[in-house]
Amino acid sequence: MSQNPKPSSSSSSKSKSSGLPRKRFYRARAHSNPLSDSHFPVPINPSLFNLSQHYPHFFPDRSNAPKRIEFADIGCGFGGLLVTLSPIFPDTLMIGMEIRDKVASYVDERIRALRTPLGDYHNISVVRTNSMKYLPNYFEKAQLSKMFFLFPDPHFKEKNRRRRVISESLLDEYAYVMKVGGLVYAVTDVEELGEWIRGCLERHCLFQRVGDEEAAGDPVAKVLESATEEGKKVLRNGGQTFRCVYRRIAA
Amino acid sequence: MNLCQTMEETLIDEAENNGRDGEVAPALIAVHPLEKFVAVAIGSELRVFDLERGFGTNLLDDSGASQHSDSIRTIGFSASGKLFASAGDDKLVKVWSTDSWQCIHKVFSEKRVSAAAISCDDHFVSFADKFGIVWIVSLKENERSDKGTQILAHYCSIITSLEFSPDGKFILSADRDFKIRVTVFPKKPLSGAHEIQSYCLGHTEFVSCVSFIGTSEYPQGFLLSGGGDSTVRLWDFTSGTLLDTCEVGAQAGILGSNGDEGPCCHAVTDICASPDGSLVAVAIQRQVSNLHGVMLLTCDLSSRRLSVSKVVTMQETFIPSSLGMSVSGENLWMVSGASNLPGSVSSALARVKVISRLKQMPDSSELEPAVLEDNEVPGGTKLLETLQGSASIAQEEETLAAAAEAVKTAMRNLLIKRQYSVEKRELRKKSRNDRKLKQ
């Protein structure tokens, strides 16, 4: 990421040349237990979620413009997808949700460093939260048009299945925050999890599979595998990825 | 090294023991919609009094002597009054017919049950477990099963209250994460309730209770909720819009004279709305204030306002843990007490009281509710003997006070998220199994 990977003696956590944050200062555990009690602030309801703080460029006079977040990247990790999508949809507000504190602050720093006075990368932001518990605190009913679940934790153990970010009961909540016609994208490199996700979505009465042809024509679907750090790693190692695209349908 | 480890273990044990002290079950009360029966649950015991015939009813269960083998956490009559459900820590949901008081169906849950409700048509019983999963079982003769089918889930949050809307269109679930979820109750519930109608978000602490309120003008009805933030809130539950908030904690401070209590320490434990929608009774878990009894709110549905009308005071130690009312709205039934009291001779204690004259007389503008003396209570001393276990509990002031205290701690432990100091958190991490292997 940084153009100057040589260890520097300065204590700054940002690269001198690019101004981007350096990952080694944001080391975090690979996993965080989504079941545990959270001790970070969560907005009481979506109207109290301060958008002007996240997207100052779109809310210049701190007024509550009618603009709303439309894309959510659940478990955004180091923010690769947000950064890729930002120039493709410059007028769409997107948010990444990440449960690991340090990773979220890395993404925050990264976005700040990327933002230019001209308005690039002002439409993306990140929030540290547990999206499995607090999604309705951030989004109104039928607000989102796209949700992304890229390379989620596989949780192989039977006992830990309920920590998976896609399950039949959590899909109810995702369907609630999505508008009819909105799309859910899920990508994984674990075949077992891919089948699980497909099964959950297939059984759910509010989601319908988007055909391969249609998905192939979707500019977003194309970048999914290559946008994120995990995706790049899988491509590098020649691994297989499993992609699901489902549409939110009316009840 | 060894010494160090034992120290750690004791510290952690201590923390966990504190949690276990909280296994006190507050007494619960339920009133038949036509006031034919009054039921009280205390610990594992279920007591039912038949008001029409004037004697205590024997509950019949073919499987064995005891009705439940561990604390009962939820009881309730169905809207028709034909069925009654009880469930709790013994992971059993029992559905009783109120004609014979025979257990007509028994459901085994994998986890402890925190809430249960019977659907408006008496066809289904729904219950919530400690993992926040809501299950459903059909009560129709040919569809009965002794295991539930999952219909919805709150992600790992204890569900405190489960209710069907009066029109049967929605199922509502409130949890300790401040949420009330309104889900469309589908035509075929056994295949899951996936369509969320709304979320009622506004409480800043756990939600402890919900209650519907409606009149002929507003047949759809509104929702009332109470919680740990010492507020009662009025909602349009189909849209999730908060219509009004009544700060009962702050009001109690003002009304209960010298206000030297800390802020935010009156958790609302139960609310009960009168059927005509005008009056709301609120049970508040007092911390240090001088509020003894229940608070009555008036609800003006046309202007969508809640306001405090009166505090009905009772003797010092009576802090109701559960409320009940029939559709006539004549009497408000209250119970105070708890089971498994630590350091007490009597293991369980329940005290029943009734407030009468809740209906506003046409000729008087003032509401004049009266707390009935023990001999004036419908059913008389016989009822008290059945429901309290003895008619003369009134003397045991101290035990009642202890019970109130125990209920308070139990509620706190159950609903308020435990906070650990940094050191304790580190200690807990050290005892993690994967770390132990490395050592």
XYZ file of C-alpha atoms in Angstrom:
690
model
C 0.000 0.000 0.000
C 2.599 2.480 1.069
C 5.138 3.367 -1.560
C 7.900 3.379 0.948
C 7.763 0.109 2.838
C 11.124 0.608 4.546
C 10.711 0.799 8.297
C 11.155 4.359 9.341
C 12.323 5.534 12.693
C 9.626 8.178 12.933
C 6.783 7.377 15.266
C 4.198 8.615 12.797
C 1.715 5.979 11.788
C 1.429 7.481 8.327
C 3.653 6.970 5.363
C 5.686 10.098 4.657
C 5.350 9.975 0.902
C 1.695 9.046 0.378
C 0.208 10.230 3.646
C -1.674 6.959 3.875
C -1.802 5.093 7.187
C 0.499 2.120 7.479
C -1.051 -1.160 8.372
C 1.627 -2.283 10.771
C 0.466 0.346 13.199
C -3.054 -1.015 13.083
C -2.423 -4.661 13.880
C -5.477 -6.422 15.149
C -6.653 -9.922 15.811
C -8.145 -11.589 12.791
C -11.461 -12.194 14.506
C -13.741 -10.546 16.990
C -16.618 -12.300 18.715
C -19.863 -10.769 17.461
C -21.830 -12.405 20.262
C -20.129 -10.566 23.094
C -21.626 -7.477 24.691
C -20.565 -4.309 22.952
C -19.110 -1.378 24.805
C -19.049 1.265 22.098
C -21.602 3.974 21.447
C -24.438 3.124 19.076
C -27.001 5.652 17.801
C -30.371 5.123 19.490
C -32.111 5.282 16.120
C -31.160 6.099 12.511
C -32.201 9.748 12.780
C -29.514 10.222 15.434
C -26.791 8.789 13.219
C -24.776 11.865 12.377
C -24.132 11.838 8.641
C -22.571 15.300 8.434
C -19.727 14.030 10.552
C -19.094 11.160 8.162
C -19.680 13.006 4.897
C -18.912 16.700 5.551
C -18.595 17.356 1.822
C -22.240 16.360 1.249
C -23.563 18.216 4.295
C -21.670 21.522 4.085
C -23.817 23.576 6.427
C -24.467 20.663 8.794
C -27.995 20.757 7.485
C -29.863 17.531 7.299
C -29.966 17.202 3.560
C -32.237 14.427 2.391
C -29.244 12.417 1.200
C -29.052 8.923 2.664
C -26.539 6.124 2.739
C -27.319 3.611 0.032
C -24.515 1.060 0.080
C -23.288 -0.808 3.136
C -20.185 -2.975 3.222
C -20.665 -5.309 6.180
C -17.334 -6.278 7.674
C -15.435 -3.896 5.424
C -12.031 -4.954 6.766
C -9.334 -2.651 5.439
C -11.761 -0.853 3.134
C -10.602 -2.067 -0.272
C -14.106 -2.335 -1.689
C -15.167 1.140 -0.525
C -12.124 2.701 -2.115
C -12.760 0.833 -5.365
C -16.468 1.692 -5.519
C -16.118 5.341 -4.528
C -15.093 6.639 -7.995
C -17.616 4.341 -9.752
C -20.564 5.855 -7.812
C -19.331 9.359 -6.900
C -22.748 10.594 -5.774
C -23.759 7.596 -3.700
C -23.035 7.565 0.007
C -21.443 4.318 1.173
C -20.484 3.099 4.587
C -18.221 0.335 5.790
C -19.056 -1.418 9.044
C -16.254 -3.087 10.945
C -16.260 -4.585 14.421
C -12.495 -4.466 15.034
C -11.635 -1.108 16.535
C -8.145 -0.786 15.107
C -9.142 -1.876 11.644
C -11.983 0.640 11.614
C -9.625 3.440 12.620
C -7.203 2.336 9.886
C -9.963 2.620 7.280
C -10.948 5.986 8.707
C -7.369 7.270 8.385
C -7.087 5.778 4.929
C -10.224 7.542 3.698
C -9.154 10.845 5.239
C -5.796 10.599 3.512
C -7.404 9.795 0.161
C -9.919 12.634 0.219
C -9.071 15.522 -2.063
C -10.477 19.054 -2.001
C -12.053 18.301 -5.370
C -14.427 15.845 -3.792
C -12.824 12.462 -4.438
C -13.538 9.803 -1.809
C -15.877 12.061 0.121
C -18.750 9.650 -0.381
C -17.279 6.804 1.661
C -16.893 6.424 5.387
C -16.537 3.787 8.065
C -18.110 3.085 11.418
C -16.992 0.759 14.176
C -19.978 -1.325 15.146
C -21.442 -4.793 15.407
C -23.683 -4.867 12.373
C -25.168 -8.196 13.406
C -26.679 -6.529 16.444
C -27.229 -2.903 15.565
C -28.081 -2.603 11.869
C -31.564 -1.089 12.495
C -29.923 1.591 14.650
C -28.114 2.899 11.573
C -30.547 2.407 8.689
C -34.232 3.050 8.173
C -36.550 0.521 6.645
C -35.948 0.089 2.878
C -32.979 2.454 2.841
C -30.157 0.463 1.262
C -29.872 -0.487 -2.369
C -26.735 -2.620 -2.044
C -25.213 -4.690 0.755
C -21.838 -6.394 0.528
C -20.543 -9.385 2.474
C -17.065 -10.052 1.181
C -14.984 -12.882 2.559
C -16.772 -13.202 5.907
C -15.406 -15.350 8.715
C -16.226 -18.974 7.937
C -16.776 -20.239 11.529
C -16.492 -23.900 10.656
C -17.393 -25.299 14.067
C -21.001 -26.312 14.458
C -21.049 -24.509 17.807
C -19.954 -21.234 16.233
C -22.295 -21.259 13.235
C -24.455 -18.628 14.849
C -21.563 -16.196 14.566
C -21.804 -16.318 10.781
C -22.794 -12.973 9.315
C -25.336 -14.553 6.995
C -27.987 -16.711 8.592
C -31.681 -17.094 7.996
C -32.637 -14.939 10.958
C -30.130 -12.177 10.174
C -31.394 -12.074 6.590
C -34.719 -10.828 8.021
C -32.890 -7.749 9.273
C -31.004 -7.293 6.019
C -34.288 -7.526 4.114
C -35.731 -4.879 6.450
C -33.016 -2.294 5.738
C -32.995 -3.012 1.981
C -35.362 -1.561 -0.568
C -37.242 -3.842 -2.895
C -35.000 -4.431 -5.890
C -31.818 -3.897 -3.858
C -28.991 -6.389 -4.233
C -27.020 -8.464 -1.757
C -23.533 -9.509 -2.833
C -21.711 -12.239 -0.974
C -18.302 -13.611 -1.890
C -16.244 -16.225 -0.129
C -13.293 -18.462 -0.885
C -14.587 -21.201 1.433
C -16.789 -23.616 -0.469
C -18.637 -24.829 2.633
C -19.534 -21.272 3.606
C -20.485 -20.421 0.039
C -23.009 -23.246 0.080
C -24.317 -22.153 3.462
C -24.835 -18.560 2.269
C -26.512 -19.717 -0.943
C -28.770 -22.052 1.061
C -29.833 -19.306 3.484
C -30.610 -16.860 0.694
C -32.333 -19.509 -1.427
C -34.659 -20.493 1.442
C -35.470 -16.907 2.397
C -38.801 -15.706 1.036
C -37.651 -12.097 0.560
C -34.615 -12.807 -1.643
C -34.373 -14.108 -5.184
C -31.294 -15.251 -7.048
C -29.906 -12.972 -9.757
C -28.986 -15.006 -12.828
C -25.335 -15.419 -13.845
C -25.838 -13.465 -17.063
C -27.323 -10.488 -15.298
C -24.643 -10.616 -12.634
C -21.943 -10.710 -15.300
C -23.272 -7.444 -16.720
C -23.220 -5.751 -13.309
C -20.207 -3.422 -13.022
C -20.153 -3.956 -9.265
C -20.127 -7.744 -9.402
C -17.017 -7.605 -11.591
C -14.852 -5.795 -9.079
C -15.919 -7.834 -6.040
C -13.270 -10.537 -6.225
C -10.395 -8.165 -6.887
C -11.274 -5.169 -4.744
C -10.477 -6.350 -1.251
C -7.289 -7.438 0.418
C -8.698 -10.909 1.050
C -9.746 -11.167 -2.564
C -6.305 -10.193 -3.821
C -4.744 -12.809 -1.574
C -7.035 -15.506 -2.920
C -6.332 -14.466 -6.524
C -2.609 -14.475 -5.826
C -2.743 -17.986 -4.412
C -4.900 -19.127 -7.291
C -7.812 -19.979 -4.975
C -11.418 -20.388 -5.955
C -14.094 -17.861 -5.052
C -17.834 -18.404 -4.703
C -20.113 -15.499 -5.485
C -23.820 -15.044 -4.704
C -25.943 -12.140 -5.895
C -29.529 -11.990 -4.643
C -32.266 -9.439 -5.116
C -34.581 -8.223 -2.366
C -38.118 -8.912 -3.565
C -41.473 -7.754 -2.230
C -43.221 -9.982 0.280
C 2.912 -19.313 39.205
C 0.491 -21.596 40.990
C -0.380 -19.017 43.556
C -0.913 -16.493 40.862
C -3.277 -18.787 39.033
C -5.379 -19.529 42.071
C -5.691 -15.840 42.709
C -6.907 -15.307 39.217
C -9.351 -18.124 39.547
C -10.811 -16.789 42.757
C -11.232 -13.396 41.202
C -13.068 -14.834 38.272
C -15.092 -17.158 40.491
C -16.126 -14.199 42.562
C -17.356 -12.391 39.522
C -19.327 -15.428 38.463
C -20.755 -16.049 41.913
C -22.056 -12.542 41.942
C -23.904 -13.425 38.806
C -25.390 -16.542 40.337
C -26.733 -14.626 43.312
C -29.062 -13.057 40.853
C -30.965 -16.273 40.191
C -33.933 -14.873 42.026
C -37.202 -15.096 40.193
C -39.630 -12.246 40.753
C -43.225 -13.221 41.459
C -45.562 -12.991 38.471
C -49.296 -12.424 38.258
C -51.799 -13.009 35.452
C -55.497 -12.223 35.408
C -58.040 -14.047 33.240
C -59.570 -11.635 30.669
C -62.987 -12.024 32.323
C -61.544 -12.163 35.820
C -62.498 -15.819 36.246
C -59.054 -16.795 37.491
C -56.005 -15.172 38.978
C -52.672 -16.956 38.640
C -49.466 -16.292 40.554
C -46.112 -17.857 39.783
C -43.473 -17.873 42.460
C -40.277 -19.796 41.913
C -41.243 -23.134 40.407
C -44.722 -22.998 41.856
C -47.865 -22.071 39.977
C -50.897 -21.069 42.032
C -54.308 -20.482 40.504
C -57.439 -19.231 42.234
C -60.891 -19.711 40.747
C -62.753 -16.470 41.483
C -66.117 -17.721 40.219
C -66.186 -20.757 42.438
C -64.107 -19.248 45.182
C -61.398 -21.840 45.699
C -57.851 -22.635 44.688
C -57.532 -24.787 41.571
C -55.429 -27.897 41.300
C -53.283 -28.009 38.228
C -53.156 -31.420 36.609
C -50.204 -32.734 34.705
C -50.117 -36.406 33.733
C -46.341 -36.546 33.671
C -45.657 -35.977 37.342
C -46.338 -34.147 40.522
C -44.582 -30.870 40.011
C -45.710 -28.311 37.468
C -42.289 -26.856 36.863
C -38.953 -27.900 38.269
C -37.250 -24.510 38.161
C -38.144 -20.835 38.335
C -41.085 -19.779 36.200
C -40.231 -16.679 34.172
C -43.381 -16.047 32.219
C -47.101 -16.766 32.594
C -50.135 -15.525 30.703
C -53.687 -16.197 29.607
C -54.547 -16.203 25.928
C -56.764 -13.364 24.686
C -59.791 -15.672 24.664
C -59.049 -16.881 28.182
C -59.288 -20.517 27.088
C -55.595 -21.230 27.385
C -52.824 -20.405 29.810
C -49.086 -20.711 29.214
C -46.248 -21.001 31.710
C -42.525 -21.377 31.075
C -39.158 -20.708 32.616
C -35.741 -21.938 33.657
C -36.636 -25.635 33.462
C -36.733 -25.267 29.658
C -40.344 -26.386 29.512
C -43.287 -24.515 28.035
C -46.610 -25.771 29.335
C -49.955 -24.876 27.851
C -52.955 -25.412 30.112
C -56.634 -25.509 29.333
C -58.413 -23.159 31.717
C -61.560 -25.355 31.670
C -59.938 -28.286 33.389
C -56.550 -26.794 34.323
C -55.010 -29.783 32.671
C -51.705 -29.435 30.866
C -52.758 -29.953 27.248
C -49.349 -29.535 25.661
C -45.743 -29.524 26.708
C -42.849 -28.178 24.641
C -39.178 -28.839 25.328
C -36.834 -25.934 24.729
C -33.081 -26.286 24.315
C -32.424 -23.193 26.381
C -34.124 -21.480 29.282
C -37.290 -19.665 28.308
C -37.550 -15.930 28.978
C -40.934 -15.069 27.445
C -43.962 -16.795 25.942
C -47.263 -15.832 24.309
C -50.296 -17.560 22.830
C -51.541 -16.327 19.448
C -54.874 -14.513 19.278
C -56.648 -17.455 17.631
C -55.318 -19.919 20.252
C -53.646 -21.904 17.447
C -50.008 -21.292 18.293
C -47.770 -20.814 21.274
C -44.603 -18.841 20.806
C -41.665 -18.621 23.186
C -38.263 -16.938 23.374
C -35.103 -18.523 24.745
C -31.963 -17.147 26.362
C -30.187 -16.917 22.988
C -32.798 -14.490 21.709
C -34.429 -17.040 19.414
C -38.216 -17.068 19.136
C -39.831 -20.458 18.524
C -43.342 -21.459 17.621
C -45.417 -24.596 18.139
C -48.834 -25.303 16.706
C -51.553 -26.155 19.196
C -53.844 -27.666 16.567
C -54.545 -31.326 17.366
C -52.843 -32.845 14.354
C -49.885 -30.481 14.125
C -48.591 -30.580 17.678
C -44.919 -31.124 18.240
C -42.881 -31.195 21.421
C -40.109 -29.172 19.793
C -40.387 -25.607 18.598
C -39.706 -24.290 15.100
C -37.608 -21.143 14.907
C -39.537 -18.189 13.505
C -37.263 -15.255 14.216
C -34.245 -14.269 16.268
C -32.767 -11.298 18.043
C -29.041 -11.632 17.672
C -27.889 -12.938 21.034
C -29.984 -10.601 23.132
C -32.295 -11.794 25.879
C -35.927 -11.246 24.903
C -37.782 -9.703 27.808
C -41.276 -9.588 26.419
C -43.175 -11.322 23.640
C -46.687 -10.291 22.573
C -49.142 -10.703 19.734
C -50.870 -7.519 18.589
C -54.601 -7.557 19.426
C -55.530 -7.923 15.745
C -53.178 -10.888 15.449
C -51.277 -9.334 12.541
C -47.971 -8.792 14.304
C -45.720 -10.449 16.818
C -43.679 -8.102 18.988
C -40.458 -8.932 20.743
C -38.567 -6.604 23.094
C -34.983 -7.206 24.154
C -32.341 -6.012 26.562
C -30.520 -4.240 23.705
C -33.082 -1.375 23.711
C -34.985 -2.817 20.749
C -38.619 -3.635 20.111
C -39.078 -5.605 16.914
C -42.464 -5.676 15.188
C -42.687 -8.652 12.838
C -45.564 -9.513 10.521
C -47.145 -12.694 11.853
C -47.510 -14.783 8.707
C -50.363 -17.021 7.629
C -48.080 -20.043 7.856
C -46.018 -19.254 10.937
C -44.274 -22.615 10.965
C -42.177 -21.524 7.990
C -40.884 -18.460 9.832
C -41.767 -14.789 10.311
C -39.320 -13.009 8.033
C -40.990 -9.708 7.228
C -40.103 -7.049 9.770
C -42.712 -4.317 9.912
C -40.732 -1.890 12.055
C -38.383 -1.385 14.944
C -39.417 0.840 17.855
C -36.117 2.450 18.804
C -35.869 5.066 21.532
C -35.205 3.401 24.842
C -31.693 3.999 26.089
C -31.626 0.978 28.401
C -33.162 -2.478 28.322
C -36.845 -2.749 27.452
C -38.618 -4.701 30.196
C -42.257 -4.770 29.185
C -44.696 -3.916 26.407
C -48.452 -3.516 26.460
C -51.072 -2.668 23.838
C -53.547 0.126 24.205
C -56.472 0.801 21.910
C -60.069 1.950 21.720
C -62.905 1.584 19.251
C -61.690 4.802 17.615
C -58.208 3.372 17.249
C -58.839 -0.324 16.679
C -55.324 -0.912 15.418
C -54.046 0.280 18.750
C -50.814 1.726 20.031
C -47.954 0.230 21.933
C -46.656 1.132 25.360
C -43.226 0.112 26.527
C -41.251 0.539 29.702
C -37.621 -0.040 30.474
C -34.478 0.476 32.452
C -34.240 4.109 31.395
C -37.244 4.788 33.690
C -39.474 5.951 30.877
C -42.794 4.777 29.511
C -43.073 5.326 25.773
C -46.042 5.429 23.442
C -45.484 4.115 19.911
C -47.229 3.801 16.617
C -45.884 0.279 16.234
C -46.720 -0.187 12.555
C -44.305 2.592 11.606
C -42.052 2.466 14.664
C -42.728 6.152 15.372
C -42.229 7.332 18.924
C -45.297 9.394 19.843
C -44.611 10.352 23.429
C -42.209 9.694 26.262
C -43.150 9.916 29.901
C -40.195 10.240 32.246
C -41.762 8.324 35.103
C -38.497 8.160 37.015
C -38.130 11.919 37.135
C -41.841 12.301 37.889
C -41.592 9.795 40.698
C -38.783 11.845 42.176
C -40.959 14.942 42.199
C -44.107 13.260 43.429
C -42.361 11.104 46.005
C -41.299 14.147 48.093
C -37.693 14.917 49.071
C -35.852 13.922 45.950
C -32.428 12.840 47.100
C -32.144 9.878 44.750
C -29.608 9.532 42.004
C -30.665 9.881 38.415
C -31.911 7.033 36.311
C -32.521 4.465 38.962
C -36.158 3.601 38.555
C -36.475 0.760 36.140
C -40.000 0.219 34.907
C -40.773 -3.456 35.540
C -44.300 -3.833 34.255
C -47.027 -1.817 32.613
C -50.680 -2.604 32.292
C -53.140 -0.577 30.230
C -56.836 -0.423 30.993
C -58.977 -1.795 28.144
C -60.628 1.558 27.425
C -57.190 2.948 26.786
C -57.414 5.827 29.202
C -55.334 4.575 32.083
C -51.909 2.975 32.328
C -50.574 1.415 35.504
C -46.803 1.365 35.864
C -44.745 -0.688 38.300
C -41.418 0.931 39.081
C -38.448 -0.693 40.723
C -37.495 1.981 43.106
C -33.903 2.431 44.078
C -33.831 4.938 46.887
C -36.798 7.157 46.316
C -39.906 7.247 48.390
C -42.220 5.820 45.813
C -44.106 2.868 47.220
C -46.777 1.483 45.018
C -47.751 2.019 41.436
C -47.922 5.050 39.251
C -51.006 5.715 37.175
C -50.670 7.508 33.862
C -53.470 8.895 31.779
C -53.234 8.324 28.076
C -54.945 10.647 25.645
C -54.914 8.740 22.380
C -56.370 11.556 20.264
C -53.516 13.899 21.127
C -51.120 10.984 21.704
C -50.001 12.169 25.108
C -49.041 10.348 28.253
C -49.139 12.170 31.555
C -48.729 11.201 35.160
C -52.030 11.226 36.946
C -51.430 9.747 40.353
C -49.190 7.656 42.510
C -51.150 5.109 44.485
C -49.116 4.637 47.601
C -48.995 1.450 49.591
C -47.139 0.254 52.602
C -43.421 0.777 52.529
C -42.270 -2.670 51.513
C -44.744 -3.358 48.752
C -42.947 -2.914 45.457
C -44.963 -4.672 42.781
C -42.996 -6.896 40.435
C -45.885 -7.762 38.159
C -49.313 -6.329 37.284
C -52.515 -7.739 35.834
C -55.935 -6.489 34.787
C -59.052 -8.041 33.263
C -60.904 -6.547 30.288
C -63.394 -4.869 32.594
C -60.566 -2.732 33.896
C -62.161 -2.606 37.298
C -59.334 -3.957 39.409
C -55.585 -3.789 39.129
C -53.934 -6.898 40.535
C -50.387 -6.656 41.803
C -47.880 -9.061 43.229
C -44.660 -8.385 45.058
C -42.106 -10.968 46.073
C -39.486 -13.389 44.907
C -38.252 -16.931 45.151
C -34.892 -18.303 46.293
C -34.264 -15.457 48.694
C -30.707 -15.616 49.912
C -30.441 -15.920 53.678
C -34.134 -16.157 54.303
C -36.084 -18.817 56.174
C -39.003 -18.928 53.826
C -37.679 -19.747 50.389
C -40.384 -17.985 48.458
C -42.582 -15.058 49.210
C -45.468 -13.494 47.364
C -47.800 -10.739 48.455
C -50.925 -9.974 46.438
C -52.714 -6.639 46.486
C -55.578 -5.136 44.535
C -56.371 -1.566 43.599
C -60.031 -1.006 42.879
C -62.254 1.789 41.604
C -60.003 2.470 38.658
C -62.896 3.472 36.424
C -63.692 7.119 36.316
C -67.221 7.817 37.523
C -69.204 9.944 35.086
C -70.157 12.439 37.784
C -66.705 12.915 39.257
C -63.740 14.418 37.517
C -61.183 12.964 39.914
C -60.008 9.420 39.767
C -60.199 7.865 43.201
C -58.513 4.513 43.197
C -58.468 2.609 46.462
C -56.098 -0.044 47.734
C -58.247 -2.860 49.036
C -57.674 -4.264 52.503
C -56.943 -7.966 52.661
C -60.538 -8.848 53.574
C -61.952 -6.715 50.746
C -59.950 -8.408 48.000
C -62.146 -10.372 45.551
C -61.997 -13.955 46.737
C -61.121 -12.774 50.229
C -58.643 -14.472 52.525
C -59.181 -17.736 50.691
C -57.653 -16.195 47.595
C -54.749 -14.798 49.552
C -54.178 -18.182 51.172
C -53.985 -19.808 47.772
C -51.913 -17.224 45.985
C -49.627 -16.127 48.816
C -49.381 -19.488 50.488
C -50.652 -17.891 53.696
C -53.095 -15.124 54.523
C -50.914 -13.524 57.155
C -47.876 -12.548 55.158
C -48.598 -8.935 55.874
C -46.636 -9.245 59.110
C -43.431 -10.250 57.433
C -42.395 -6.744 56.530
C -38.698 -7.416 56.690
C -38.831 -10.433 54.444
C -40.805 -8.469 51.908
C -38.218 -5.735 51.955
C -35.514 -8.334 51.409
C -37.537 -9.779 48.556
C -37.830 -6.372 46.909
C -34.100 -5.920 47.235
C -33.396 -9.353 45.767
C -35.687 -8.745 42.819
C -33.869 -5.522 42.111
C -30.454 -7.179 41.993
C -31.833 -10.027 39.942
C -33.204 -7.620 37.369
C -29.959 -5.747 37.216
C -27.915 -8.884 36.714
C -30.213 -10.172 34.035
C -30.677 -7.043 32.014
C -27.834 -4.659 32.576
C -24.686 -5.524 30.725
C -21.922 -6.493 33.069
C -19.010 -4.111 33.094
C -15.584 -5.465 33.861
C -12.617 -3.447 34.952
C -9.569 -3.520 32.715
C -7.707 -5.817 35.135
C -10.552 -8.279 35.312
C -10.851 -8.307 31.559
C -7.165 -9.144 31.288
C -7.565 -11.903 33.866
C -10.442 -13.410 31.965
C -8.400 -13.371 28.793
C -5.621 -15.233 30.576
C -7.975 -18.019 31.527
C -9.000 -18.566 27.936
C -8.500 -22.156 26.875
C -6.439 -21.413 23.787
C -4.019 -19.390 25.873
C -3.690 -22.120 28.480
C -2.427 -24.553 25.872
C 0.445 -22.271 25.004
C 1.715 -21.989 28.554
